PDB file of C-alpha atoms in Angstrom:
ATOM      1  CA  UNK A1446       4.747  20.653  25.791  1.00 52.00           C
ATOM      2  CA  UNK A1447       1.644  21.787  23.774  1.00 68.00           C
ATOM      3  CA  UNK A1448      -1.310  19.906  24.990  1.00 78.00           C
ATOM      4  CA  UNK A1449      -2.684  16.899  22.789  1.00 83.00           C
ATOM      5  CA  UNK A1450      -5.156  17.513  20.349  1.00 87.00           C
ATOM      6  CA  UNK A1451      -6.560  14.209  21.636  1.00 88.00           C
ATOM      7  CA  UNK A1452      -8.349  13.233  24.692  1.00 90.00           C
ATOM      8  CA  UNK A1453      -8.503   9.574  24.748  1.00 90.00           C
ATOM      9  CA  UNK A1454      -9.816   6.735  27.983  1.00 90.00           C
ATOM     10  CA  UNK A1455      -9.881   3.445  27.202  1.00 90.00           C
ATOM     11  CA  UNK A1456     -11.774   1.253  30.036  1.00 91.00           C
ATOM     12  CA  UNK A1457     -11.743  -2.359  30.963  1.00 90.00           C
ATOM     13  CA  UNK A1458     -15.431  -3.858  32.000  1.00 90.00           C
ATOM     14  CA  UNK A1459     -16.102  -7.798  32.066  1.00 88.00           C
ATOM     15  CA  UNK A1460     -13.088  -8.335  29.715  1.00 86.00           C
ATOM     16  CA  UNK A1461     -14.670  -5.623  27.145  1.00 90.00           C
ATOM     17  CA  UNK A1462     -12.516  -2.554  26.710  1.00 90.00           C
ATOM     18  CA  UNK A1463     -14.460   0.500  25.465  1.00 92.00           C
ATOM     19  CA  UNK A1464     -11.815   3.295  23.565  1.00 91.00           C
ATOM     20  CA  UNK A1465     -13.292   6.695  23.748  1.00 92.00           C
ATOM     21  CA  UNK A1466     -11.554   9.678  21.496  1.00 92.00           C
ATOM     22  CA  UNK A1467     -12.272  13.240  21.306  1.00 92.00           C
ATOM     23  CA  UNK A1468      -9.733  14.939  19.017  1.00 91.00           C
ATOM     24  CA  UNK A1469      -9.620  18.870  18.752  1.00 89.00           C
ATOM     25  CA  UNK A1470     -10.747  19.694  14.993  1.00 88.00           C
ATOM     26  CA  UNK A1471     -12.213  22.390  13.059  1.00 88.00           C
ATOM     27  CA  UNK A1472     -13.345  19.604  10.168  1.00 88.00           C
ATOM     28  CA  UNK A1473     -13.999  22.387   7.406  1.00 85.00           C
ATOM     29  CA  UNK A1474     -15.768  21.144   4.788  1.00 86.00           C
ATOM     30  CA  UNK A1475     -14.701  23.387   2.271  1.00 82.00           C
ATOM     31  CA  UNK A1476     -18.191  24.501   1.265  1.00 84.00           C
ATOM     32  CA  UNK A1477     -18.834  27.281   3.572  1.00 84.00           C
ATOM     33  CA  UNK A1478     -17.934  30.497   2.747  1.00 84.00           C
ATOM     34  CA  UNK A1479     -16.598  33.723   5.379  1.00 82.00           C
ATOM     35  CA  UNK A1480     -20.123  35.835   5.265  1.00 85.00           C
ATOM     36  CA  UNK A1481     -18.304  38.990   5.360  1.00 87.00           C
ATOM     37  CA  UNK A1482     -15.709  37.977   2.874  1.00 88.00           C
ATOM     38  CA  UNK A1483     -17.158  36.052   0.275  1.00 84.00           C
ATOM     39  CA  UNK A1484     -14.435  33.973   0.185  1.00 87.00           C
ATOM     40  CA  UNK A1485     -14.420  30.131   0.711  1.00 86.00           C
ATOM     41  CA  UNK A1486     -13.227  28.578   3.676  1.00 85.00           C
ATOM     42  CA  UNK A1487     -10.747  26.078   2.987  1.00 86.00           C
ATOM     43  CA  UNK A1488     -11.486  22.515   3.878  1.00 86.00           C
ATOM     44  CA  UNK A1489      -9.398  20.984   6.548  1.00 88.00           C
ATOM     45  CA  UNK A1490     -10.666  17.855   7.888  1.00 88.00           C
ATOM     46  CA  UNK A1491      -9.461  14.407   9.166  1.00 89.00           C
ATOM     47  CA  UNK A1492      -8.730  11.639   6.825  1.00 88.00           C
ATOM     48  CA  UNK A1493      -7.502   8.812   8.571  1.00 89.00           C
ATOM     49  CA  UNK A1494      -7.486   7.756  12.429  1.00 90.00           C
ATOM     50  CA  UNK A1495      -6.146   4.772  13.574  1.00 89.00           C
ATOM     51  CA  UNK A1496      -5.773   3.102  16.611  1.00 90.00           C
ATOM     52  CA  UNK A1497      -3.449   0.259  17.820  1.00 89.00           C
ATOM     53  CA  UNK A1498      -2.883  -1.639  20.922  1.00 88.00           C
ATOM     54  CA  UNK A1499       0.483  -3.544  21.555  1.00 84.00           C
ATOM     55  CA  UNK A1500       1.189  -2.505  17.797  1.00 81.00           C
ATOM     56  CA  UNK A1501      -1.799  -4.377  16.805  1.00 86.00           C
ATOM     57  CA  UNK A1502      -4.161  -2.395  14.429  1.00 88.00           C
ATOM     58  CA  UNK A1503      -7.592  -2.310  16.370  1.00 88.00           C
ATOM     59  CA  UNK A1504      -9.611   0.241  14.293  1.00 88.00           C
ATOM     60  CA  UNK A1505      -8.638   1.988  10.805  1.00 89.00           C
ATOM     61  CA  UNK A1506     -11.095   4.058   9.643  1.00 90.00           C
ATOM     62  CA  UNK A1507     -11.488   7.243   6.694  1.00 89.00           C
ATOM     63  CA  UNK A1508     -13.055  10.092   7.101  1.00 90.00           C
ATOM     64  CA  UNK A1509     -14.659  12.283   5.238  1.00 87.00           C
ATOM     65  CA  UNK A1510     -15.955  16.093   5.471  1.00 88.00           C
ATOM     66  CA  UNK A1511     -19.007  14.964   7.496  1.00 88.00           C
ATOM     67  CA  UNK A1512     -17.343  13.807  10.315  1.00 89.00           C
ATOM     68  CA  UNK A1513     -18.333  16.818  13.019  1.00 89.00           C
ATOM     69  CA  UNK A1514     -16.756  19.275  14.236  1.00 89.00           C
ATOM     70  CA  UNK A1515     -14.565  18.577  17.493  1.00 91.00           C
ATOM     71  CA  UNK A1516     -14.908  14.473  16.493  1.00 91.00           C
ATOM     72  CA  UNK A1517     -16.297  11.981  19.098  1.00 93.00           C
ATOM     73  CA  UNK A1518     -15.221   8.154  18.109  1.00 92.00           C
ATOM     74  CA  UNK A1519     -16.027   4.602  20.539  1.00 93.00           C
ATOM     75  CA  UNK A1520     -15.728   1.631  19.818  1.00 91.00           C
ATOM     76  CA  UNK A1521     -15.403  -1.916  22.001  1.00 91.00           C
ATOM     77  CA  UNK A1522     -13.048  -4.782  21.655  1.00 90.00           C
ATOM     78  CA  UNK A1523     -12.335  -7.871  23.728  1.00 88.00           C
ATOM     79  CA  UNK A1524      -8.762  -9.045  24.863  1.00 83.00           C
ATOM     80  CA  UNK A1525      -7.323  -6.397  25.848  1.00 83.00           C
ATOM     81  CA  UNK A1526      -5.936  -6.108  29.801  1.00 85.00           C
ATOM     82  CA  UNK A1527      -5.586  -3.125  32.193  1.00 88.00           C
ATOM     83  CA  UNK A1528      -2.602  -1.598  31.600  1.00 86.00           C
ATOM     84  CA  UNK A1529      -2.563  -2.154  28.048  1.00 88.00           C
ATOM     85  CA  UNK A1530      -1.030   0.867  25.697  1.00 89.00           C
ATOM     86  CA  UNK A1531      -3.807   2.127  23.661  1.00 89.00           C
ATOM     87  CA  UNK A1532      -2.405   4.707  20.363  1.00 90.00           C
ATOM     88  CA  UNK A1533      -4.028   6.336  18.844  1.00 90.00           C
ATOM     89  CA  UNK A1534      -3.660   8.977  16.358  1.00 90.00           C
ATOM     90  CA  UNK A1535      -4.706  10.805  13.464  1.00 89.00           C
ATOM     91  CA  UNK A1536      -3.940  12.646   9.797  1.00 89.00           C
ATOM     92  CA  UNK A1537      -5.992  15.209   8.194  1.00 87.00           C
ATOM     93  CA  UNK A1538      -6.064  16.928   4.405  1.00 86.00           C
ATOM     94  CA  UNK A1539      -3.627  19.027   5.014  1.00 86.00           C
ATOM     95  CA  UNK A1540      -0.962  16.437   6.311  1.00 84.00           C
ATOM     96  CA  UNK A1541      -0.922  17.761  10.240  1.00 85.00           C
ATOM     97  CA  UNK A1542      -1.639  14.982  12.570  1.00 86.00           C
ATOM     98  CA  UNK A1543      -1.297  14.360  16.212  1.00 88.00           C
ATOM     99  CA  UNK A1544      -1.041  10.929  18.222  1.00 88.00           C
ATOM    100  CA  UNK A1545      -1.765   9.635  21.853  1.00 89.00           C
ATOM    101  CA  UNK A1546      -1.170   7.002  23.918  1.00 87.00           C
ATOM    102  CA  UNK A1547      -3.301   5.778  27.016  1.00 88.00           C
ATOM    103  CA  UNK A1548      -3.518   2.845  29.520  1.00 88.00           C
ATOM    104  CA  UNK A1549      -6.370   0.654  29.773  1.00 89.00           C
ATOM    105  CA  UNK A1550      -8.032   1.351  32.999  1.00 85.00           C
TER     106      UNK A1550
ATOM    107  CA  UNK B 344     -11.876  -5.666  -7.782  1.00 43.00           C
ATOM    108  CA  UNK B 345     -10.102  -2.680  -9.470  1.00 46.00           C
ATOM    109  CA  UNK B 346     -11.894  -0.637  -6.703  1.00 45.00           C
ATOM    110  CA  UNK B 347     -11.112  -2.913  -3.718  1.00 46.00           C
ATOM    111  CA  UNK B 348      -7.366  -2.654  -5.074  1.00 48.00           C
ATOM    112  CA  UNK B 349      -7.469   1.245  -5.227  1.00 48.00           C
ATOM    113  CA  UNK B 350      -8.763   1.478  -1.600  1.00 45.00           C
ATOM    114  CA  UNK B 351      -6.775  -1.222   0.094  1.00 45.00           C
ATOM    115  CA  UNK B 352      -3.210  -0.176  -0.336  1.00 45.00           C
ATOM    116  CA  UNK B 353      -2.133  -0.638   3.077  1.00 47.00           C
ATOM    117  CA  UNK B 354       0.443  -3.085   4.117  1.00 45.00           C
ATOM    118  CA  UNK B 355      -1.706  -5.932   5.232  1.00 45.00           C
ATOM    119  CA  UNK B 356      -3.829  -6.364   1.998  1.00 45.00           C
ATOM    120  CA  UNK B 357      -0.789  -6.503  -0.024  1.00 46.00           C
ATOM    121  CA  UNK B 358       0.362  -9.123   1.918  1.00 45.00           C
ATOM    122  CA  UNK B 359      -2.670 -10.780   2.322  1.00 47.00           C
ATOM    123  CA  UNK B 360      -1.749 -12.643  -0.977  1.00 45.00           C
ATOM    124  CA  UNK B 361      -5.349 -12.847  -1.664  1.00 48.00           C
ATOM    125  CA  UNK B 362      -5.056 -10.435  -4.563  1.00 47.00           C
ATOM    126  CA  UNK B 363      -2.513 -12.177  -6.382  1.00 45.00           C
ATOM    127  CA  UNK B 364      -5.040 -14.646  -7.274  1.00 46.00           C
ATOM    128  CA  UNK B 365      -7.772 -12.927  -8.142  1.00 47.00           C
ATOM    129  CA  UNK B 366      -9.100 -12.702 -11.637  1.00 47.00           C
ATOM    130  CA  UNK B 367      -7.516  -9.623 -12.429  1.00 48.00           C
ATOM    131  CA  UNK B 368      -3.802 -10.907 -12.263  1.00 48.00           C
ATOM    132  CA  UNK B 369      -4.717 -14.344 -13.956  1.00 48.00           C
ATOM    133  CA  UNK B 370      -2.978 -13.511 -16.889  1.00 51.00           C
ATOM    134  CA  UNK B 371       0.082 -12.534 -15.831  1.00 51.00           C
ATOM    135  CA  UNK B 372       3.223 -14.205 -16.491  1.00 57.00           C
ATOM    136  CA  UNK B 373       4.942 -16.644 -14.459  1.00 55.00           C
ATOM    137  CA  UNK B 374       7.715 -14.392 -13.785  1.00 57.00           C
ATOM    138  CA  UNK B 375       5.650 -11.599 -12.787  1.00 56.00           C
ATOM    139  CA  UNK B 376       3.858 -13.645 -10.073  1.00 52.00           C
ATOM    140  CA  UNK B 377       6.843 -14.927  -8.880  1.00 52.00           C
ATOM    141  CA  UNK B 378       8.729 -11.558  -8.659  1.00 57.00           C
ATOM    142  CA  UNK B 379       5.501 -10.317  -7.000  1.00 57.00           C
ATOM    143  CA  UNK B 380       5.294 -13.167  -4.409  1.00 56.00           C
ATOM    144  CA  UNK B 381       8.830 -12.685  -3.105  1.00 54.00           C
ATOM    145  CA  UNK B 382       8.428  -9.040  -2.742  1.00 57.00           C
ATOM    146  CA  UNK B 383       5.212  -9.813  -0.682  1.00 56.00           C
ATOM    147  CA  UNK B 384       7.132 -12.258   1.410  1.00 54.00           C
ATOM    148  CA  UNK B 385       9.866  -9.501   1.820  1.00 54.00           C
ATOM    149  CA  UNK B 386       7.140  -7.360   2.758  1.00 50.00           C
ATOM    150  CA  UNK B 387       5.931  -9.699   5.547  1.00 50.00           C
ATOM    151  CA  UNK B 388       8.960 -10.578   6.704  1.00 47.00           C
ATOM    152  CA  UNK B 389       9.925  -6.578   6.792  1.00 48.00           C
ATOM    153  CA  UNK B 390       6.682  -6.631   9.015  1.00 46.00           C
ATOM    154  CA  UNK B 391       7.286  -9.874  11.436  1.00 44.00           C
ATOM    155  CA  UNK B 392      10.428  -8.115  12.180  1.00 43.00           C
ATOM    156  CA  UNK B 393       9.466  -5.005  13.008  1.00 41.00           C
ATOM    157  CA  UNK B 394      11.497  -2.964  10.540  1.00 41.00           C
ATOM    158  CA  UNK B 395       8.468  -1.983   8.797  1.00 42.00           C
ATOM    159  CA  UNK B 396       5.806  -0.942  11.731  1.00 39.00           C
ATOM    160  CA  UNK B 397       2.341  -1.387   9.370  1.00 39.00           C
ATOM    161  CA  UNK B 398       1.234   1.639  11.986  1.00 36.00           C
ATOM    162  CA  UNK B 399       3.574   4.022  10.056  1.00 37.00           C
ATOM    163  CA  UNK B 400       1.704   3.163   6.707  1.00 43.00           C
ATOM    164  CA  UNK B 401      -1.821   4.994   6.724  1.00 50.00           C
ATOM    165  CA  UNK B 402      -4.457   3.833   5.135  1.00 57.00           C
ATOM    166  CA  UNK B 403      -4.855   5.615   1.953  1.00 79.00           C
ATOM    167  CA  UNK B 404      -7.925   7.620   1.325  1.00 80.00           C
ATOM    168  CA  UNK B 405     -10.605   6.665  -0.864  1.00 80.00           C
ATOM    169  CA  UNK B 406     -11.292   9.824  -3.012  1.00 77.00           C
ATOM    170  CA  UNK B 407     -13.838   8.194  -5.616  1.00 77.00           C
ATOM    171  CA  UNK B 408     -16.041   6.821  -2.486  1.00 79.00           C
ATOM    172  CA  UNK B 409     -15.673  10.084  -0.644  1.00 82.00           C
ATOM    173  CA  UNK B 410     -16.901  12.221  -3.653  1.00 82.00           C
ATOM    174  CA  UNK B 411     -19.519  10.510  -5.036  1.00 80.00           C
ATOM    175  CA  UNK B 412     -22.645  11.905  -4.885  1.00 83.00           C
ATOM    176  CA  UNK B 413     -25.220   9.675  -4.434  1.00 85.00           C
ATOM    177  CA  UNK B 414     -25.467   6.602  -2.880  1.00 83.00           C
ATOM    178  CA  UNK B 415     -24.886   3.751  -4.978  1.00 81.00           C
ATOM    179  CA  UNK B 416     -22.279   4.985  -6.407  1.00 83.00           C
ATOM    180  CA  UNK B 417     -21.036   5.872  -3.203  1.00 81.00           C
ATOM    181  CA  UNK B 418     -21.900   2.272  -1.598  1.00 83.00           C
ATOM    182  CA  UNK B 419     -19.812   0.322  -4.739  1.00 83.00           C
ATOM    183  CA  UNK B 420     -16.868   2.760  -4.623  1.00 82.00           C
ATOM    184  CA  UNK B 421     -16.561   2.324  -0.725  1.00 80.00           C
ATOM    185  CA  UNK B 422     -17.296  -1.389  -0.685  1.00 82.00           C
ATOM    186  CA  UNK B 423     -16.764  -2.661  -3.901  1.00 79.00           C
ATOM    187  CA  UNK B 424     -20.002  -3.585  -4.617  1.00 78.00           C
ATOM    188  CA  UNK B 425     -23.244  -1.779  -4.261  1.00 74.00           C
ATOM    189  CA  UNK B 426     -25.114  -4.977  -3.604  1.00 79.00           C
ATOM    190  CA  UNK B 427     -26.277  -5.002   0.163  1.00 79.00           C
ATOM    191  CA  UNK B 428     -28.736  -7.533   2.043  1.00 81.00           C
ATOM    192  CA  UNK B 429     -31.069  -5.693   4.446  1.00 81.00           C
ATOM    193  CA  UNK B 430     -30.232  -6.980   7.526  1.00 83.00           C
ATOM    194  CA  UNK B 431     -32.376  -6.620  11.192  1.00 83.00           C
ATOM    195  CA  UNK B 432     -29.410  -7.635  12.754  1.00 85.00           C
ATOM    196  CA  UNK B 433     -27.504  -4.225  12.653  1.00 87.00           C
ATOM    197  CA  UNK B 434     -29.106  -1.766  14.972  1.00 88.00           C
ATOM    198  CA  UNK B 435     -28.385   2.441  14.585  1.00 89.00           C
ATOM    199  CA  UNK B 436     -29.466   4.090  17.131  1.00 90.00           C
ATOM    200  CA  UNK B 437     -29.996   8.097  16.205  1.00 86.00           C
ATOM    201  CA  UNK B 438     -32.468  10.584  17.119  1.00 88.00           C
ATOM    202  CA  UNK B 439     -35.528  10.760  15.634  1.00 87.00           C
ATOM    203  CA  UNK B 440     -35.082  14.578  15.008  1.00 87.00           C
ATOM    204  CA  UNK B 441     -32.241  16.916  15.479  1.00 86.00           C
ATOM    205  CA  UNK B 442     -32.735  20.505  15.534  1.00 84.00           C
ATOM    206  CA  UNK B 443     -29.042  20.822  14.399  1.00 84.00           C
ATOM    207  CA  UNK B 444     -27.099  18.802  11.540  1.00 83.00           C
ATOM    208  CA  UNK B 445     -23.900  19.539  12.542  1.00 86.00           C
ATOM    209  CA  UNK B 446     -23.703  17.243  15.885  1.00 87.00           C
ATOM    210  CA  UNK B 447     -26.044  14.169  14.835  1.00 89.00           C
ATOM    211  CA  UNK B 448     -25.082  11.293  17.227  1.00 91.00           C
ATOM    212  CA  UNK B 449     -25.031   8.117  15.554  1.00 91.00           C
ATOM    213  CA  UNK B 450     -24.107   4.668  17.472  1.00 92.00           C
ATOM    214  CA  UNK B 451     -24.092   1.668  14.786  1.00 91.00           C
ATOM    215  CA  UNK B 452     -23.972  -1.729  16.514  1.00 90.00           C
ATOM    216  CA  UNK B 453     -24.711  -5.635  15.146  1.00 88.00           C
ATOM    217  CA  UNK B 454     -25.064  -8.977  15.768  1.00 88.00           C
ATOM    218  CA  UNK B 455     -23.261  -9.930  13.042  1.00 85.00           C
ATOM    219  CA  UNK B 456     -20.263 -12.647  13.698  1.00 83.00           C
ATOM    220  CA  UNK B 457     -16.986 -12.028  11.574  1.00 84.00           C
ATOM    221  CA  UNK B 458     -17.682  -7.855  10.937  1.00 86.00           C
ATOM    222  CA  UNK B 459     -14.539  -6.527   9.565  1.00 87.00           C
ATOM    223  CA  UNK B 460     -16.175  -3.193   8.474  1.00 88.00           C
ATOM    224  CA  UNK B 461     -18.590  -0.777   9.498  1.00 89.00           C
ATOM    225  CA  UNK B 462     -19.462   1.872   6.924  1.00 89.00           C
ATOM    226  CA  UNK B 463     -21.804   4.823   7.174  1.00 89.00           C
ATOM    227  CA  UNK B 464     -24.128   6.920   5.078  1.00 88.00           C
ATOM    228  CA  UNK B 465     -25.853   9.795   5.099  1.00 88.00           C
ATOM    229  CA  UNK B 466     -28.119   9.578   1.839  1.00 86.00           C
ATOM    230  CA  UNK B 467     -29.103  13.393   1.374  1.00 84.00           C
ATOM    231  CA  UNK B 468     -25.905  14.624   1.628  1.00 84.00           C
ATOM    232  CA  UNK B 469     -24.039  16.508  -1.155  1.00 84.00           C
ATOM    233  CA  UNK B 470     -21.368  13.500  -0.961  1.00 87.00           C
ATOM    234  CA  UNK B 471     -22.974  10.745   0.969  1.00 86.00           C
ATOM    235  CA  UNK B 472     -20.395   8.617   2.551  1.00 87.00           C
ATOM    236  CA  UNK B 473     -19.139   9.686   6.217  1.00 89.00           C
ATOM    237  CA  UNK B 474     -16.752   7.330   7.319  1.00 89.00           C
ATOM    238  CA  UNK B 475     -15.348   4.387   6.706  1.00 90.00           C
ATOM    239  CA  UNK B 476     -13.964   1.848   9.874  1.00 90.00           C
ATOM    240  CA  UNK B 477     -12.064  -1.453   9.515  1.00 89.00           C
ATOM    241  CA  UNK B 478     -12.401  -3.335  12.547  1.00 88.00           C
ATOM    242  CA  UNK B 479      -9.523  -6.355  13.697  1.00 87.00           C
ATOM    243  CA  UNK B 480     -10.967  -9.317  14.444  1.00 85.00           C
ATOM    244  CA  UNK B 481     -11.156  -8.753  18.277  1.00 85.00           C
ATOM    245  CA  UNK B 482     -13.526  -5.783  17.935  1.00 85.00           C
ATOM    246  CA  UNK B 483     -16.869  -5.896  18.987  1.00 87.00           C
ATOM    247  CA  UNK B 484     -19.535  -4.342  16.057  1.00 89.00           C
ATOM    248  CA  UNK B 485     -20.064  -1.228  17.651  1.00 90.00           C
ATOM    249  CA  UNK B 486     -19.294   2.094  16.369  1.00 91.00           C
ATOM    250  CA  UNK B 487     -20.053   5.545  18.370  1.00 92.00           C
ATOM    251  CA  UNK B 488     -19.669   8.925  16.132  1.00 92.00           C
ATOM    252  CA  UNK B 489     -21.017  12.250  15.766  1.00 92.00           C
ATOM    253  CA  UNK B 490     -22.018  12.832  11.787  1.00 90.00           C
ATOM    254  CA  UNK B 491     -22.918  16.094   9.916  1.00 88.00           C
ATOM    255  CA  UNK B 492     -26.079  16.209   8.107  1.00 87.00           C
ATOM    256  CA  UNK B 493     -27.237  18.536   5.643  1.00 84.00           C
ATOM    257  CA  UNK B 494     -31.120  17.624   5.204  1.00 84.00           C
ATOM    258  CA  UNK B 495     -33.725  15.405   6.616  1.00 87.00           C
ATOM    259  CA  UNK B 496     -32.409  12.095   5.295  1.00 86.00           C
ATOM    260  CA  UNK B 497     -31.919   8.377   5.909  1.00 88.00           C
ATOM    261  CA  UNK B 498     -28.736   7.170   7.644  1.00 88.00           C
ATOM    262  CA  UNK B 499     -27.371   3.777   5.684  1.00 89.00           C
ATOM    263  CA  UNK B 500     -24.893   2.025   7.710  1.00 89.00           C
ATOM    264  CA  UNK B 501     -23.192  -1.110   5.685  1.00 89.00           C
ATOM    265  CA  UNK B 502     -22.011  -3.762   7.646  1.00 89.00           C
ATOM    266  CA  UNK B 503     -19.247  -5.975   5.912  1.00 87.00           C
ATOM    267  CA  UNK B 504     -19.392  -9.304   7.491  1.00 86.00           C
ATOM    268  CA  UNK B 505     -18.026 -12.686   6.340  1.00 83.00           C
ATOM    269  CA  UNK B 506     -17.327 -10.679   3.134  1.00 80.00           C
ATOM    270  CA  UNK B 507     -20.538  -9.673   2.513  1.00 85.00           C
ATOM    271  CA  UNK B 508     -22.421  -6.593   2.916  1.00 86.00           C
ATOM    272  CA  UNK B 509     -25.785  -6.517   5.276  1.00 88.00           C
ATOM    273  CA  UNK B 510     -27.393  -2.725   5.122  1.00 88.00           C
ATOM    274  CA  UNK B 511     -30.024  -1.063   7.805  1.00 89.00           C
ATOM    275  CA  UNK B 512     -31.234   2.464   7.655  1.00 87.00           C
ATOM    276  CA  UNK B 513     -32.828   4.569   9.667  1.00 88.00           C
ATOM    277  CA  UNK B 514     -34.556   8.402   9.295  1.00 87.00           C
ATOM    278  CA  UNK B 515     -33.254  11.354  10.872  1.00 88.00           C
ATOM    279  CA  UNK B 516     -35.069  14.600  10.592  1.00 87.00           C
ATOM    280  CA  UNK B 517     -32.674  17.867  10.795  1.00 86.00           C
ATOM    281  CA  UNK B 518     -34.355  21.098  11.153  1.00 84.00           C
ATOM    282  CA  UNK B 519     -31.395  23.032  10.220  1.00 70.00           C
ATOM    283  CA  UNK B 520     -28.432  21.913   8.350  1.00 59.00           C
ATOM    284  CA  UNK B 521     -25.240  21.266   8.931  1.00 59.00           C
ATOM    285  CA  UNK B 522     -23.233  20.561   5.585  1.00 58.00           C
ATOM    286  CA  UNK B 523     -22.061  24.208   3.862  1.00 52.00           C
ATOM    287  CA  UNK B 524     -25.237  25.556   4.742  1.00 47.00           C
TER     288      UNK B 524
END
């Protein structure tokens, strides 16, 4: 098994559960181009993440090229309960995506 | 409402129902809106059932928002509408300066109730919308992201709540780029 583009924690405190997701990405913009070539660098970036918990859509969010490299995402909700299955997963431009699932902890 | 059609074609706003009243269809005939109705119901009931996950659908991608390049027309492609109330209560907390554009730490949060969006900016930018992040219900307004950011420039973050939009912004200034530079 190749390892997960995704590193993902998700953390119960007072009945707030923070979800924390670094994903693996080069996020080209598409503007930059190889100094020794000349030639542009094709974009490749993330377009959509999503994350669910017990198949219920939490966050849904588009991206666009200025998004940084190697993305860092958090964001809180309330509800949720430790050992709760957190997904979450993304798509980028060129139609590879990956996906991950964690427990609440 | 043509724009707010283009970017919501995910499963729950078709369902939602809301759009087959809105001014837009008014004129259509009886037999469209009932045709259109059942398929929505089908569509729901496809959902309640599990046979169509909404997690499989992705949300599309807003390619008019996410080119435009400059603001307003960025803030009505993304949102609809490019009218937004300042608000105080939407904090973003950013450095002041960055010596490097690429990794610019941005943490929006607010005090808004109802928030079902949180939408940011970065106004210099050769296309000025970032990202884009529909929240359920249960979330709290808080969003924590890294952003690229090609000059000196004021991050706008657009908060949809109770379906209207409240605005802050805030300087950050970037000694070297980080946007195709």
């Amino acid at each position: 098994m190749t390892k997960s583009s995704i590193k993902l924690r998700a953390q119960i405190k007072n009945g707030v559960t923070t979800v924390k997701a670094l994903i693996s990405h080069p996020m080209e913009t598409g503007l930059r181009y190889n100094k020794k070539t000349g030639q542009p660098i094709p974009a490749k970036f993330i377009k959509n993440v999503k994350c669910l918990s017990n198949k219920k859509v939490l966050l849904n969010s588009q991206w666009g090229i200025a998004v940084s490299k190697n993305p860092y995402v958090s964001f809180r909700y309330s509800g949720g309960n430790t050992g709760d299955i957190i997904e979450f997963s993304w798509i980028d431009n060129t139609n590879q995506s990956d996906s991950i699932e964690a427990k609440v902890k | 409402m043509m724009l707010e059609n283009k970017f919501n074609t995910n499963v729950s706003r078709v369902i939602s129902g809301r759009e087959l009243f809105s001014s837009r269809r008014l004129s259509i005939s009886r037999r469209l809106f009932l045709k259109e109705t059942l398929n929505s119901a089908a569509i729901s009931l496809a959902v309640s059932s599990g046979i169509l996950l909404p997690m499989q659908a992705f949300a599309s991608w807003n390619e008019a928002a996410f080119t435009a390049s400059n603001l307003q027309t960025a803030i009505k492609s993304a949102l609809g509408s490019d009218l937004t109330e300042a608000s105080n209560k939407i904090t973003i907390k950013a450095p002041k300066t960055v010596e490097n554009g690429a990794i610019v730490p941005i943490t929006v949060s607010s005090s808004l109730e109802e928030i079902s969006t949180i939408t940011l900016f970065s106004e210099n930018n050769s296309t000025p919308l970032v990202a884009h992040f529909e929240l359920d219900k249960d979330c709290d307004a808080f969003i924590s992201t890294r952003i690229k950011m090609g000059k000196t420039s004021n991050v706008v973050a657009v908060v949809s709540a109770s379906r209207k939009n409240y605005s802050t912004r805030k300087q950050v200034n970037v000694t070297i780029g980080g946007c195709g530079s």
